[in-house]
Coordinates of C-alpha atoms and ligand atoms in Angstrom, one line a residue:
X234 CA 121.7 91.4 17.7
X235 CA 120.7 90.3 14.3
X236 CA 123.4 88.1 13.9
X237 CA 122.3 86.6 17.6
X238 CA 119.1 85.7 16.7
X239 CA 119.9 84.1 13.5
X240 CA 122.8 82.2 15.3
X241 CA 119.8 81.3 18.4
X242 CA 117.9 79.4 15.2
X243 CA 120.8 77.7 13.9
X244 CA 121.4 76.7 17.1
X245 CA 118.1 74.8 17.2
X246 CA 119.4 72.7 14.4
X247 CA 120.7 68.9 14.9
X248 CA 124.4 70.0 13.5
X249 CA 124.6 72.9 16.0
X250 CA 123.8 70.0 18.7
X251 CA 126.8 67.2 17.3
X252 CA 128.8 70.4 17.4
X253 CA 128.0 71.4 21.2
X254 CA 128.5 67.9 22.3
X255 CA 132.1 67.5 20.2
X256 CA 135.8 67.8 22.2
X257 CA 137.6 69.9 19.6
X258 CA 135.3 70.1 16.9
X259 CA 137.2 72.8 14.4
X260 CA 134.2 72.6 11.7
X261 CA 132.4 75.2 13.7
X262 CA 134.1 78.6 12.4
X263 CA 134.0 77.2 9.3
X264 CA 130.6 76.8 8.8
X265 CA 129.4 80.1 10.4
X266 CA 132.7 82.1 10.2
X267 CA 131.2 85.5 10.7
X268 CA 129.4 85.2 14.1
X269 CA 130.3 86.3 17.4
X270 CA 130.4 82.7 18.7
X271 CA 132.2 81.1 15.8
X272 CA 134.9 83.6 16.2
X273 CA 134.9 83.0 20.1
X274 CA 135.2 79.0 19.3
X275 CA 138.3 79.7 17.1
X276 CA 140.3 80.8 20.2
X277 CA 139.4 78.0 22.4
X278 CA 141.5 75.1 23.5
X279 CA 140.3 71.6 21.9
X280 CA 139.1 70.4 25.2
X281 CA 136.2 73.5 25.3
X282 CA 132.6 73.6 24.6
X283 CA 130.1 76.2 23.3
X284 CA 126.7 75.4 24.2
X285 CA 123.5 77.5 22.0
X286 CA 120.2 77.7 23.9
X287 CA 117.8 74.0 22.4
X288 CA 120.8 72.1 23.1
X289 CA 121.5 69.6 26.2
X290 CA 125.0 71.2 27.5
X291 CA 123.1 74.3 27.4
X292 CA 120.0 73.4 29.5
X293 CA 122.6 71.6 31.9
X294 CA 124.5 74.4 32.3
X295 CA 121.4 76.9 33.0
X296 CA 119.2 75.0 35.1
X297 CA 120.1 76.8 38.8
X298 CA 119.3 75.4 41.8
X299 CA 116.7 78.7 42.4
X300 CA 114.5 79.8 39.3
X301 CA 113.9 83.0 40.8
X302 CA 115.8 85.7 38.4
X303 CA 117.9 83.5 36.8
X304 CA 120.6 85.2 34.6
X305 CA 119.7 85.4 31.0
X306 CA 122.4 83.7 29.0
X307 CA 122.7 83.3 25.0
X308 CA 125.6 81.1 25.1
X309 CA 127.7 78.7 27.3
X310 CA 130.9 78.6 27.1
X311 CA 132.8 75.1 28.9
X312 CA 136.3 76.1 29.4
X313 CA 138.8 73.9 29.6
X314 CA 141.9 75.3 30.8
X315 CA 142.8 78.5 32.0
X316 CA 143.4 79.9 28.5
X317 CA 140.0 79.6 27.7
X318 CA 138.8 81.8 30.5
X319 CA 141.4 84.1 29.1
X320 CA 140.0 84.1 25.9
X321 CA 136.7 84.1 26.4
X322 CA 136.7 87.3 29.0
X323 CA 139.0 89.2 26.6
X324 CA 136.6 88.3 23.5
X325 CA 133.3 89.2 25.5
X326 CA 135.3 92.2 26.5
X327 CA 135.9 93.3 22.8
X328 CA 132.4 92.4 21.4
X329 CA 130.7 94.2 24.8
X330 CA 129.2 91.0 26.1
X331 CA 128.7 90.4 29.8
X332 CA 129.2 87.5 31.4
X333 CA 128.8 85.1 34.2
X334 CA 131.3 82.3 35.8
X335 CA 128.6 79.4 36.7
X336 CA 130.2 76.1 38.5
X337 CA 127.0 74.0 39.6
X338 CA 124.3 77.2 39.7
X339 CA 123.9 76.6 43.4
X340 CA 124.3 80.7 43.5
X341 CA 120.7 81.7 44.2
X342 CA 121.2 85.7 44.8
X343 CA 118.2 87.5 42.9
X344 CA 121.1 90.0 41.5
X345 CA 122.7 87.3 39.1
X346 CA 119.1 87.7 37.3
X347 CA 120.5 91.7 35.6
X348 CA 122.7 89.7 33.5
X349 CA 120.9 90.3 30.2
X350 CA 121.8 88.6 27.2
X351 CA 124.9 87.0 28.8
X352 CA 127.9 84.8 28.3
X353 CA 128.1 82.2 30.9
X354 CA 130.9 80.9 31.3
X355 CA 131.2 77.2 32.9
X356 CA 134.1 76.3 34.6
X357 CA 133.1 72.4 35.5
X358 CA 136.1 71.0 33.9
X359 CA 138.6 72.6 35.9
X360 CA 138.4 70.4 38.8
X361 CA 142.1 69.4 39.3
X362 CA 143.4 68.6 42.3
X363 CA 147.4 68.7 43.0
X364 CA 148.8 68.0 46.0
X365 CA 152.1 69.9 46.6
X366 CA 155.2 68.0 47.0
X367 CA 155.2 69.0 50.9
X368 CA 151.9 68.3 51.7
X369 CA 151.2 71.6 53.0
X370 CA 148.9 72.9 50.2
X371 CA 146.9 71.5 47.4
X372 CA 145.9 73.3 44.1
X373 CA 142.4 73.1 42.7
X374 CA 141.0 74.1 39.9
X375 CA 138.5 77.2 40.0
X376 CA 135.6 74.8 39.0
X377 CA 135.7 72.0 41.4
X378 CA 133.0 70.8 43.4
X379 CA 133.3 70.0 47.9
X380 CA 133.1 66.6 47.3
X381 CA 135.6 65.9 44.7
X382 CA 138.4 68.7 47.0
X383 CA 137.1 66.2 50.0
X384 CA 137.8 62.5 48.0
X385 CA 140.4 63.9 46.3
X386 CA 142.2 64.6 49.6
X387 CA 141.6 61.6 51.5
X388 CA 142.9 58.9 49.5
X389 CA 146.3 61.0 50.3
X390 CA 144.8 61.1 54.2
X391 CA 144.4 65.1 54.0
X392 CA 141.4 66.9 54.3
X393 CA 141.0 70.8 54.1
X394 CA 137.9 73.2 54.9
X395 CA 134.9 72.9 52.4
X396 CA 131.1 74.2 52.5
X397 CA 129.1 71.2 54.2
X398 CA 127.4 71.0 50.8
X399 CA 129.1 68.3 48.5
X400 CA 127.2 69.8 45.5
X401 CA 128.2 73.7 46.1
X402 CA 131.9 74.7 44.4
X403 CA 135.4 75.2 46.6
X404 CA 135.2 79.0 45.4
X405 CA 131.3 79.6 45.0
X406 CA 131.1 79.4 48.6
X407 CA 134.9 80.3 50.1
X408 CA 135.2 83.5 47.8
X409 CA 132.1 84.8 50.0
X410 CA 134.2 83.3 53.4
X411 CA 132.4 79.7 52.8
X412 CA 131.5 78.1 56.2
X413 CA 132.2 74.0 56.4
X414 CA 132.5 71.0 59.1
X415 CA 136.3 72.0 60.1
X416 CA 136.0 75.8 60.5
X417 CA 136.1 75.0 64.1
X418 CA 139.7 73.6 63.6
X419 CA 141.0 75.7 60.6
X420 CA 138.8 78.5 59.8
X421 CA 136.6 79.8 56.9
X422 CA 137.2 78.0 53.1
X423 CA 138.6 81.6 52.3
X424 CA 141.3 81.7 55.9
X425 CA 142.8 78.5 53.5
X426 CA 143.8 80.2 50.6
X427 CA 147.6 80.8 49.6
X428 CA 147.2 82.0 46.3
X429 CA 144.6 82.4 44.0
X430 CA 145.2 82.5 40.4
X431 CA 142.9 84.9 38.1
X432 CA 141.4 86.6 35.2
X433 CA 140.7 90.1 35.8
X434 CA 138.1 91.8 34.0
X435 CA 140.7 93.2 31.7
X436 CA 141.5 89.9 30.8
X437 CA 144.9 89.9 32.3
X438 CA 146.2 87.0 34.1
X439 CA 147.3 87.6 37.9
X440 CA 148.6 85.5 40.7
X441 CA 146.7 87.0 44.4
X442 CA 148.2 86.7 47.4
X443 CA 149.8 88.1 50.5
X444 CA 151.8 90.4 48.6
X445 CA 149.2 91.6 46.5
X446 CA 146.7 94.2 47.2
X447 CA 143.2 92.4 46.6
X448 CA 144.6 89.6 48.9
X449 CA 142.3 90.9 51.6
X450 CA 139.1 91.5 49.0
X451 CA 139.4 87.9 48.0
X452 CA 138.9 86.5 51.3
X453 CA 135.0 87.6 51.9
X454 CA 134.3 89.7 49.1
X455 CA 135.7 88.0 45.9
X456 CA 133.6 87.3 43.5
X457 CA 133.6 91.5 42.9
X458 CA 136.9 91.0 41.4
X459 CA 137.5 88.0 38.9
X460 CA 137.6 84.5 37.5
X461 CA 139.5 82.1 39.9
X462 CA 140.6 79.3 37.5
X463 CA 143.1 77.8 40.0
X464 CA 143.6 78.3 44.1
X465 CA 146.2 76.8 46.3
X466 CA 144.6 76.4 49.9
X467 CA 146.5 75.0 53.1
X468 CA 145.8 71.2 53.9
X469 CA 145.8 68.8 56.9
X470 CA 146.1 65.4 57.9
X471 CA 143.2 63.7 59.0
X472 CA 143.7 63.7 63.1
X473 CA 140.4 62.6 63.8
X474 CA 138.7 60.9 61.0
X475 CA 136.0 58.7 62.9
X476 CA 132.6 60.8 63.5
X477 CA 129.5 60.1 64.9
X478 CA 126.1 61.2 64.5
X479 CA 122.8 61.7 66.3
X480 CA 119.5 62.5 64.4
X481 CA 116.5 63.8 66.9
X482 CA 113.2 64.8 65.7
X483 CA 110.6 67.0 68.1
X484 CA 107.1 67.8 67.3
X485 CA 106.4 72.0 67.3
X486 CA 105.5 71.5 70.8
X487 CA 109.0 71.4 72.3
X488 CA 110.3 74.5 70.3
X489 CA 111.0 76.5 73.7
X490 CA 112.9 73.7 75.9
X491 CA 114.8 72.3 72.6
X492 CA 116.4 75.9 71.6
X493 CA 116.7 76.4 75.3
X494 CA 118.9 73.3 75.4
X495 CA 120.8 73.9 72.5
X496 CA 121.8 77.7 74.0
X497 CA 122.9 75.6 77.5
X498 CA 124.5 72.2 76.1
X499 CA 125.6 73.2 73.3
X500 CA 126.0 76.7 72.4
X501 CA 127.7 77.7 75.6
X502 CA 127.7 81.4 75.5
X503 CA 130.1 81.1 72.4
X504 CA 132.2 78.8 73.4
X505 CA 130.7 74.8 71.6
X506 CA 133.6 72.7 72.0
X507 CA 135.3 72.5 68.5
X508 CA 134.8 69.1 68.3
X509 CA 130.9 69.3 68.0
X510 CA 128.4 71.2 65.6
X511 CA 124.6 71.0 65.4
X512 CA 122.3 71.9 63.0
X513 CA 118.5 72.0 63.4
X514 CA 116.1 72.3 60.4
X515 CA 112.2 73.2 60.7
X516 CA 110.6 71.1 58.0
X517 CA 107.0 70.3 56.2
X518 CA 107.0 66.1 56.5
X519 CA 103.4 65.2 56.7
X520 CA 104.1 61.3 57.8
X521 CA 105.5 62.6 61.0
X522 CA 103.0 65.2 61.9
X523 CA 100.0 65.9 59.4
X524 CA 99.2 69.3 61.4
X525 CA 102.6 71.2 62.2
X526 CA 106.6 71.0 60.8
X527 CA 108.9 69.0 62.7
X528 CA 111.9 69.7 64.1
X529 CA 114.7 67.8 63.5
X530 CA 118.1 68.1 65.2
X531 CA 121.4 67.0 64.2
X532 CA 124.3 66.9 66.7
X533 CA 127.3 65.9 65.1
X534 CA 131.0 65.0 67.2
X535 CA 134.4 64.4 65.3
X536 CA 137.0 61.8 66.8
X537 CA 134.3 59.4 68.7
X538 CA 131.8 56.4 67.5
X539 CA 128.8 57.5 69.4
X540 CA 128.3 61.5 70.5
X541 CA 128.9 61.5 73.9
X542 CA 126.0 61.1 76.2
X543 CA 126.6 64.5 77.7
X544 CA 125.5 66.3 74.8
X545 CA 122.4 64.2 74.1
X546 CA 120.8 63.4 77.4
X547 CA 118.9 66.9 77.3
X548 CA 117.2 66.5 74.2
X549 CA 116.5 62.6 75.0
X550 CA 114.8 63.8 77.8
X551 CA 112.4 66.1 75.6
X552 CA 111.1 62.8 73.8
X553 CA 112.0 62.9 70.5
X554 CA 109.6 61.4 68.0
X555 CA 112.6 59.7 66.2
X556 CA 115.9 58.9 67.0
X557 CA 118.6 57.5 64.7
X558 CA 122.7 57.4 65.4
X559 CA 125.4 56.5 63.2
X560 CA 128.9 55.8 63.2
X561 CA 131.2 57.0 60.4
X562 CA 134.6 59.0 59.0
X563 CA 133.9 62.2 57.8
X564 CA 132.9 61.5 54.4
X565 CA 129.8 60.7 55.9
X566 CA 128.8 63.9 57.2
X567 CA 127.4 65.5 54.2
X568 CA 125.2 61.9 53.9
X569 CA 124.0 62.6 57.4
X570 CA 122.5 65.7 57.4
X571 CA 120.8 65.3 53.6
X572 CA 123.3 67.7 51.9
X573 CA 125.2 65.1 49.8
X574 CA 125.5 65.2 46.1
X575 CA 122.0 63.0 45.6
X576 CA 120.5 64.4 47.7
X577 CA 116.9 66.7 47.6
X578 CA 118.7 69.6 48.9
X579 CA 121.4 69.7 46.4
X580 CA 118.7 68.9 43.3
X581 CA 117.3 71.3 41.0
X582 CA 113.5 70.9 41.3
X583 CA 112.6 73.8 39.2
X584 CA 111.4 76.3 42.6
X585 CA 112.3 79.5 43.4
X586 CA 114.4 78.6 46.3
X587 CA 115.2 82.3 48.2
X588 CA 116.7 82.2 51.8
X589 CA 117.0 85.5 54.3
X590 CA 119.7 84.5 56.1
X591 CA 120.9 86.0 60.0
X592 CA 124.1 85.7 61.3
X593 CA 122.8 85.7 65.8
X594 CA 124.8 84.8 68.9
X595 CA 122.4 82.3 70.6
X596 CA 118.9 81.7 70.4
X597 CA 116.3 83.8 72.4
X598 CA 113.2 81.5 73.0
X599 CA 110.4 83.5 72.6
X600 CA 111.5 84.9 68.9
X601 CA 112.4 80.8 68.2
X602 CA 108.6 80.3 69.6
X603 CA 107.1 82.7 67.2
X604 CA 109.1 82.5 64.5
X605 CA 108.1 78.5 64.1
X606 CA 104.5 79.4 64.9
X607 CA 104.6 81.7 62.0
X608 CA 106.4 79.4 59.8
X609 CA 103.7 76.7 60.7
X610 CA 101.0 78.9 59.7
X611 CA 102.3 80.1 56.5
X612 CA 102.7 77.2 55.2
X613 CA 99.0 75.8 56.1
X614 CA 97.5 78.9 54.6
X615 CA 99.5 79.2 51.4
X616 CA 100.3 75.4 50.5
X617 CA 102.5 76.6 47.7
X618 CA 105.0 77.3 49.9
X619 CA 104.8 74.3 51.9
X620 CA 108.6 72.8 50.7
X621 CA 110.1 75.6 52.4
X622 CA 112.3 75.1 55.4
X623 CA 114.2 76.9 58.4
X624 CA 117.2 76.6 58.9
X625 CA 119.5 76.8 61.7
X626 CA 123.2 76.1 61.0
X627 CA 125.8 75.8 64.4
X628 CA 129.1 75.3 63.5
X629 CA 132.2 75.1 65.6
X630 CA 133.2 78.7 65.2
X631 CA 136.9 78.5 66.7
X632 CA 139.0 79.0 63.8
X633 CA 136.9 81.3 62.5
X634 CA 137.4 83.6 65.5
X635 CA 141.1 83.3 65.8
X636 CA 141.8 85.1 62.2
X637 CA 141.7 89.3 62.9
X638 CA 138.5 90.2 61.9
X639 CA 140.5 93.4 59.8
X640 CA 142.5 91.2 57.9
X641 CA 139.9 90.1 55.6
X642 CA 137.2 91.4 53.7
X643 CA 134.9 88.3 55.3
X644 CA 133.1 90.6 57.8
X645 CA 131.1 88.8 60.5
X646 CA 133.6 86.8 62.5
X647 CA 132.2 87.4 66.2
X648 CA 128.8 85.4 64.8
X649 CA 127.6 82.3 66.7
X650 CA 124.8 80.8 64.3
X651 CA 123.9 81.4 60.7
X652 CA 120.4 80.9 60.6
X653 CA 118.2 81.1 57.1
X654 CA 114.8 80.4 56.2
X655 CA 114.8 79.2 52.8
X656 CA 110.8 79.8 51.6
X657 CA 111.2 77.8 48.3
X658 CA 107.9 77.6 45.6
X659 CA 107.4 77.1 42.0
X660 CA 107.1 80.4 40.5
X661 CA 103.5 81.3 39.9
X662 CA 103.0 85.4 39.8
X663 CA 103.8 88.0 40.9
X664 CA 101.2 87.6 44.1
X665 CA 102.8 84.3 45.0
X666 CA 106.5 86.0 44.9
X667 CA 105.5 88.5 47.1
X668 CA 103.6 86.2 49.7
X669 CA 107.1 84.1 49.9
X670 CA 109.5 87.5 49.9
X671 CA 107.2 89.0 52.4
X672 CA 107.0 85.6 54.9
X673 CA 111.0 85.2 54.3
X674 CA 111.7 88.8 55.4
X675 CA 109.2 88.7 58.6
X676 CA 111.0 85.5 60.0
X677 CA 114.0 86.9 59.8
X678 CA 112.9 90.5 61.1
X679 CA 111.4 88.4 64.2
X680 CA 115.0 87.1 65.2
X681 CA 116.6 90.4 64.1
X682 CA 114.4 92.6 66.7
X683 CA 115.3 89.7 69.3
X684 CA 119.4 89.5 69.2
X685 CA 119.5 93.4 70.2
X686 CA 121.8 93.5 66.8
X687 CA 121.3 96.7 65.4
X688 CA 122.7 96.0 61.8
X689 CA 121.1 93.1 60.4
X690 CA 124.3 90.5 59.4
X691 CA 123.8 88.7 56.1
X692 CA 126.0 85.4 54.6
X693 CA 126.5 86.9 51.6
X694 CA 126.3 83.5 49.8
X695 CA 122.7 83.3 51.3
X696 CA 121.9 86.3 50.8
X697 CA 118.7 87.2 49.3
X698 CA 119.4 90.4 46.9
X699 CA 118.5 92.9 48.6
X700 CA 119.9 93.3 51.8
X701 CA 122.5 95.9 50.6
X702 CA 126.3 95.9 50.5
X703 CA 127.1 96.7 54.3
X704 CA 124.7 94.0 55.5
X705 CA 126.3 91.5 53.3
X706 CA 130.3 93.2 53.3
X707 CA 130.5 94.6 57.1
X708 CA 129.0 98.0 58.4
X709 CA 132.5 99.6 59.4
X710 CA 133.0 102.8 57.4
X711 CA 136.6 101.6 56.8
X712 CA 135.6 98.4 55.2
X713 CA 133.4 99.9 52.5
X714 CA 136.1 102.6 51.9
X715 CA 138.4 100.0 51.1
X716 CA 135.9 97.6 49.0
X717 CA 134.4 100.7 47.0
X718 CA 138.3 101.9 45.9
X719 CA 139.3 98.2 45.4
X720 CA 136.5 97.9 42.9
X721 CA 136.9 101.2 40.9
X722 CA 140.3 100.4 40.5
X723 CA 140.1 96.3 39.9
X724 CA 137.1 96.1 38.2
X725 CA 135.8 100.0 37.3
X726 CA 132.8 98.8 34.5
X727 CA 131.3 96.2 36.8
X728 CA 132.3 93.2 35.0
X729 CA 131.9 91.4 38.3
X730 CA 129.2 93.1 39.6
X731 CA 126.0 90.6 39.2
X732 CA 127.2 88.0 42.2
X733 CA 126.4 90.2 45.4
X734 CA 128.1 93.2 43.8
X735 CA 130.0 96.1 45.6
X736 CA 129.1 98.5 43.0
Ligands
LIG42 C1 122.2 73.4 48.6 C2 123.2 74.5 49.1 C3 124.1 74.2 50.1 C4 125.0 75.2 50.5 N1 125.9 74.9 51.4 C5 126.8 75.8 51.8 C6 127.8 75.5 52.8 O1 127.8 74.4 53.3 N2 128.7 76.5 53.1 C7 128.7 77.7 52.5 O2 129.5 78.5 52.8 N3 127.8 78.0 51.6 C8 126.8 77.1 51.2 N4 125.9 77.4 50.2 C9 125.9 78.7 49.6 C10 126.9 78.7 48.5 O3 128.2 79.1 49.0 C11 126.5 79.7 47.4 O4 125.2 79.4 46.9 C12 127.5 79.7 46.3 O5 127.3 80.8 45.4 C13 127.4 78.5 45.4 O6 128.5 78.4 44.6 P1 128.4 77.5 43.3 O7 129.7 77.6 42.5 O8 128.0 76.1 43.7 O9 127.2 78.2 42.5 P2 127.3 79.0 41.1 O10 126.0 79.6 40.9 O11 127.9 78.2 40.0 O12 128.4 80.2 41.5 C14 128.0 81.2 42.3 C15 128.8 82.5 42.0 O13 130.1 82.3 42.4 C16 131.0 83.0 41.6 N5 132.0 82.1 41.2 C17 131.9 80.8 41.2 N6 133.1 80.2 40.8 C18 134.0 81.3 40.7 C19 135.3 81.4 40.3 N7 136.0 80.3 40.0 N8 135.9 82.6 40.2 C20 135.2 83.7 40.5 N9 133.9 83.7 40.8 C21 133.3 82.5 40.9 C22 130.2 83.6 40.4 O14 129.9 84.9 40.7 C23 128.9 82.8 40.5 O15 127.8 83.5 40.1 C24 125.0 76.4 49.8 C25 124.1 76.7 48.8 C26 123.2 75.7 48.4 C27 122.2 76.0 47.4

């Protein structure tokens, strides 16, 4: 600890900055050869970074997209290679350090926050992408970002499942399942995957796949189990690469018919056409209503230049305070819906961002009534939460349902809609933290008592923290049984246990 603290001030000092921001600087062990870090540096390939708290790599690679319980780190280390994630988990291993894989801190689950004086280790470099010689698969490296899989793809006219996102990682989102715009056509990020390659917590190297036993923990429940530094996933061509777009917004008032439309046009008793998705977002915006949110609604169609009419007519017919339509390829979708890489939703604004996510068949009207009347009034009364937002994610679904929903660890196939309000503030007490926790868990309770589910169904990449294993891993006995042995055996002293954790 000692040695720590004196390293922490050292770090503060201009040297220990040129250092941090130096590709293969080899002065460092010699000028502080006896601490833990200089030793760790020593093993590192020239390509790597460490990173002391005071320095700029440092507050880039700590500065999460939610403040609220961030992990406590006293070191970054940026790999560069798959060695170094070796190294660096067999080193914090020895010296009894725990540790954290971070990509772009989009993780927001209040559990990362018991990492206590931690190693983080940031994986941003390894962002490779290798199409096979076949064209069936690509390989990426275990840092890489949606957007740079996506563009990396389509200059060779492929295209393969991502989260929506473009800021969220490849593996951040599909070791959890990871939903995206072509689950309807290929399935979860995770139903990609042909092999993963990893670090286990004993530092070992392993390849993952069908023939191995955590082949099914990896698809749902994988970031209980190791350090992906490379996965090969299936890929496609582009079939349809023109989309369109249509952009609706509704004042409070038309809550009731919207959802009901939605549920008849679109949702269809389960069955959306796979070539359509909508999403549907209540939202603060003052310059379109000073009193109550908004609604806005996005209806997106692959393979046309304008969504046909016979998806839109309803909600034109509700009178839409704004309409907009675009025509595009699918590179444009994140753009669309305000989740590309510049955009507000993918910034770090320095809030407690937490989100209580539902996984629901189809909408019942009077909970989406109340819970927007609810969501209206909370954020009049307490304006410090008045950047939060609902919500309401409809995806194509067939590809997700056509995997058995025993053959992998991702446990809520059967689900329609993955809804979330995300109740976002900047941390002020413990008062205020309460106010939000207690707002994001009634909205979510409302919808819960009105889908007749009796076990509440969490995303486990949205999930809050405490929603408990079962809710976030699947309620069968079987499927805890197997996680719960899986982990004792793969990972018995918790390495992996601060991201959603098993045990
Ligand atoms: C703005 C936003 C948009 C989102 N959009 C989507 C979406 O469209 N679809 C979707 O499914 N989810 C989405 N999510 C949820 C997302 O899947 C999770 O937040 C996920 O944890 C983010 O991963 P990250 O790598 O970006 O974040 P990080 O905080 O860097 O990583 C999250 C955790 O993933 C684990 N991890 C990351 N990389 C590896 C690896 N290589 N090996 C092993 N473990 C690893 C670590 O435990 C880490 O703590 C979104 C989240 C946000 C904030």
């Amino acid at each position: 600890m000692e040695v720590l603290v004196a390293a922490g001030a050292w770090a503060m000092s201009p040297i220990s900055n040129y250092l941090s921001t130096q590709a293969g600087s080899r002065l460092f062990p010699r000028y502080e050869n006896s601490t833990f870090e200089s030793n760790l540096f020593e093993q590192l390939s020239s390509s790597a970074h460490v990173y002391f708290p005071g320095s700029e790599g440092f507050n880039a690679s700590t500065t999460r997209w939610s403040t609220l319980d961030a992990p406590n780190v006293t070191i970054t280390v940026e790999v560069a290679n798959e060695a170094d994630v070796v190294e660096v988990v067999k080193f914090a291993n020895e010296h009894g350090k725990p540790y954290l894989v971070v990509n772009n801190g989009h993780g927001a689950i209040t559990t990362v926050g018991k990492l206590q004086n931690g190693v983080q280790i940031w994986m941003r470099q390894l962002n490779s992408v290798a199409i096979a010689p076949d064209s069936q698969t690509a390989t990426f490296g275990g840092g890489i970002l949606a957007k740079d899989v996506t563009d990396g793809l389509w200059a060779a006219g492929k295209q393969t499942v991502t989260g929506a996102c473009e800021c969220v990682s490849l593996l951040g989102a599909g070791l959890g399942g990871g939903h995206g715009w072509l689950q309807g056509r290929h399935g979860l990020v995770s139903d990609q995957f042909v092999s993963l390659n990893m670090v286990m917590a004993d530092g070992t190297l392993q390849t993952i796949d069908q023939n191995h036993e955590l082949w099914w923990a990896m698809r749902g429940a994988g970031h209980n189990f190791g350090i992906v530094t490379s996965v090969t996933s299936k890929i496609y061509d582009v079939e349809h690469p023109n989309w369109a777009f249509q952009m609706l917004v509704f004042t409070g008032d038309k809550v009731e018919g919207l959802y009901t439309n939605i549920n008849e046009e679109l949702l269809r008793n389960g069955t959306q056409p796979v070539d359509i998705m909508h999403f549907s977002v209540f939202i603060n915006n003052p310059a379109l209503d000073p009193v109550n949110p908004v609604i806005i609604l996005f209806i997106l169609q692959e393979g046309v230049d304008v969504v046909d009419v016979k998806y839109t007519q309803s909600f034109t017919a509700l009178g839409p305070i704004l309409a907009q339509a675009e025509s595009g390829d699918y590179r444009d979708l994140p753009r669309w819906t305000a989740m590309a890489k510049n955009d507000d939703v993918c910034k770090k604004h320095g809030l407690a961002n937490t989100r209580f996510p539902i996984d629901i068949q189809a909408y019942d009207i009077p909970a989406q009534k109340k819970v927007f009347d609810v969501f209206a009034s909370a954020i009049k009364d307490t304006p410090a939460l008045n950047s939060s937002l609902f919500l309401f994610e409809g995806y194509s679904v067939q590809g997700v349902k056509s995997v058995p929903p025993q053959d992998t660890a991702y446990p809520f196939r059967e689900s329609n809609l993955l809804l979330a309000p995300v109740v976002a503030y900047k941390e002020d007490g413990e008062q205020l933290a309460k106010k939000a926790e207690a707002l994001g868990e009634e909205l979510r309770e409302i919808l819960h008592q009105a889908s007749g589910q009796k076990e509440l169904r969490t995303y486990v990449n949205y999930a809050f923290g405490t929603e408990g294993v079962k809710s976030m891993y699947g309620y069968e006995q079987w499927r805890q049984d197997r996680l719960h042995a899986l982990k004792k055996k793969y990972d018995p002293q918790g390495k992996f246990s601060f991201y959603a954790p098993i045990a």
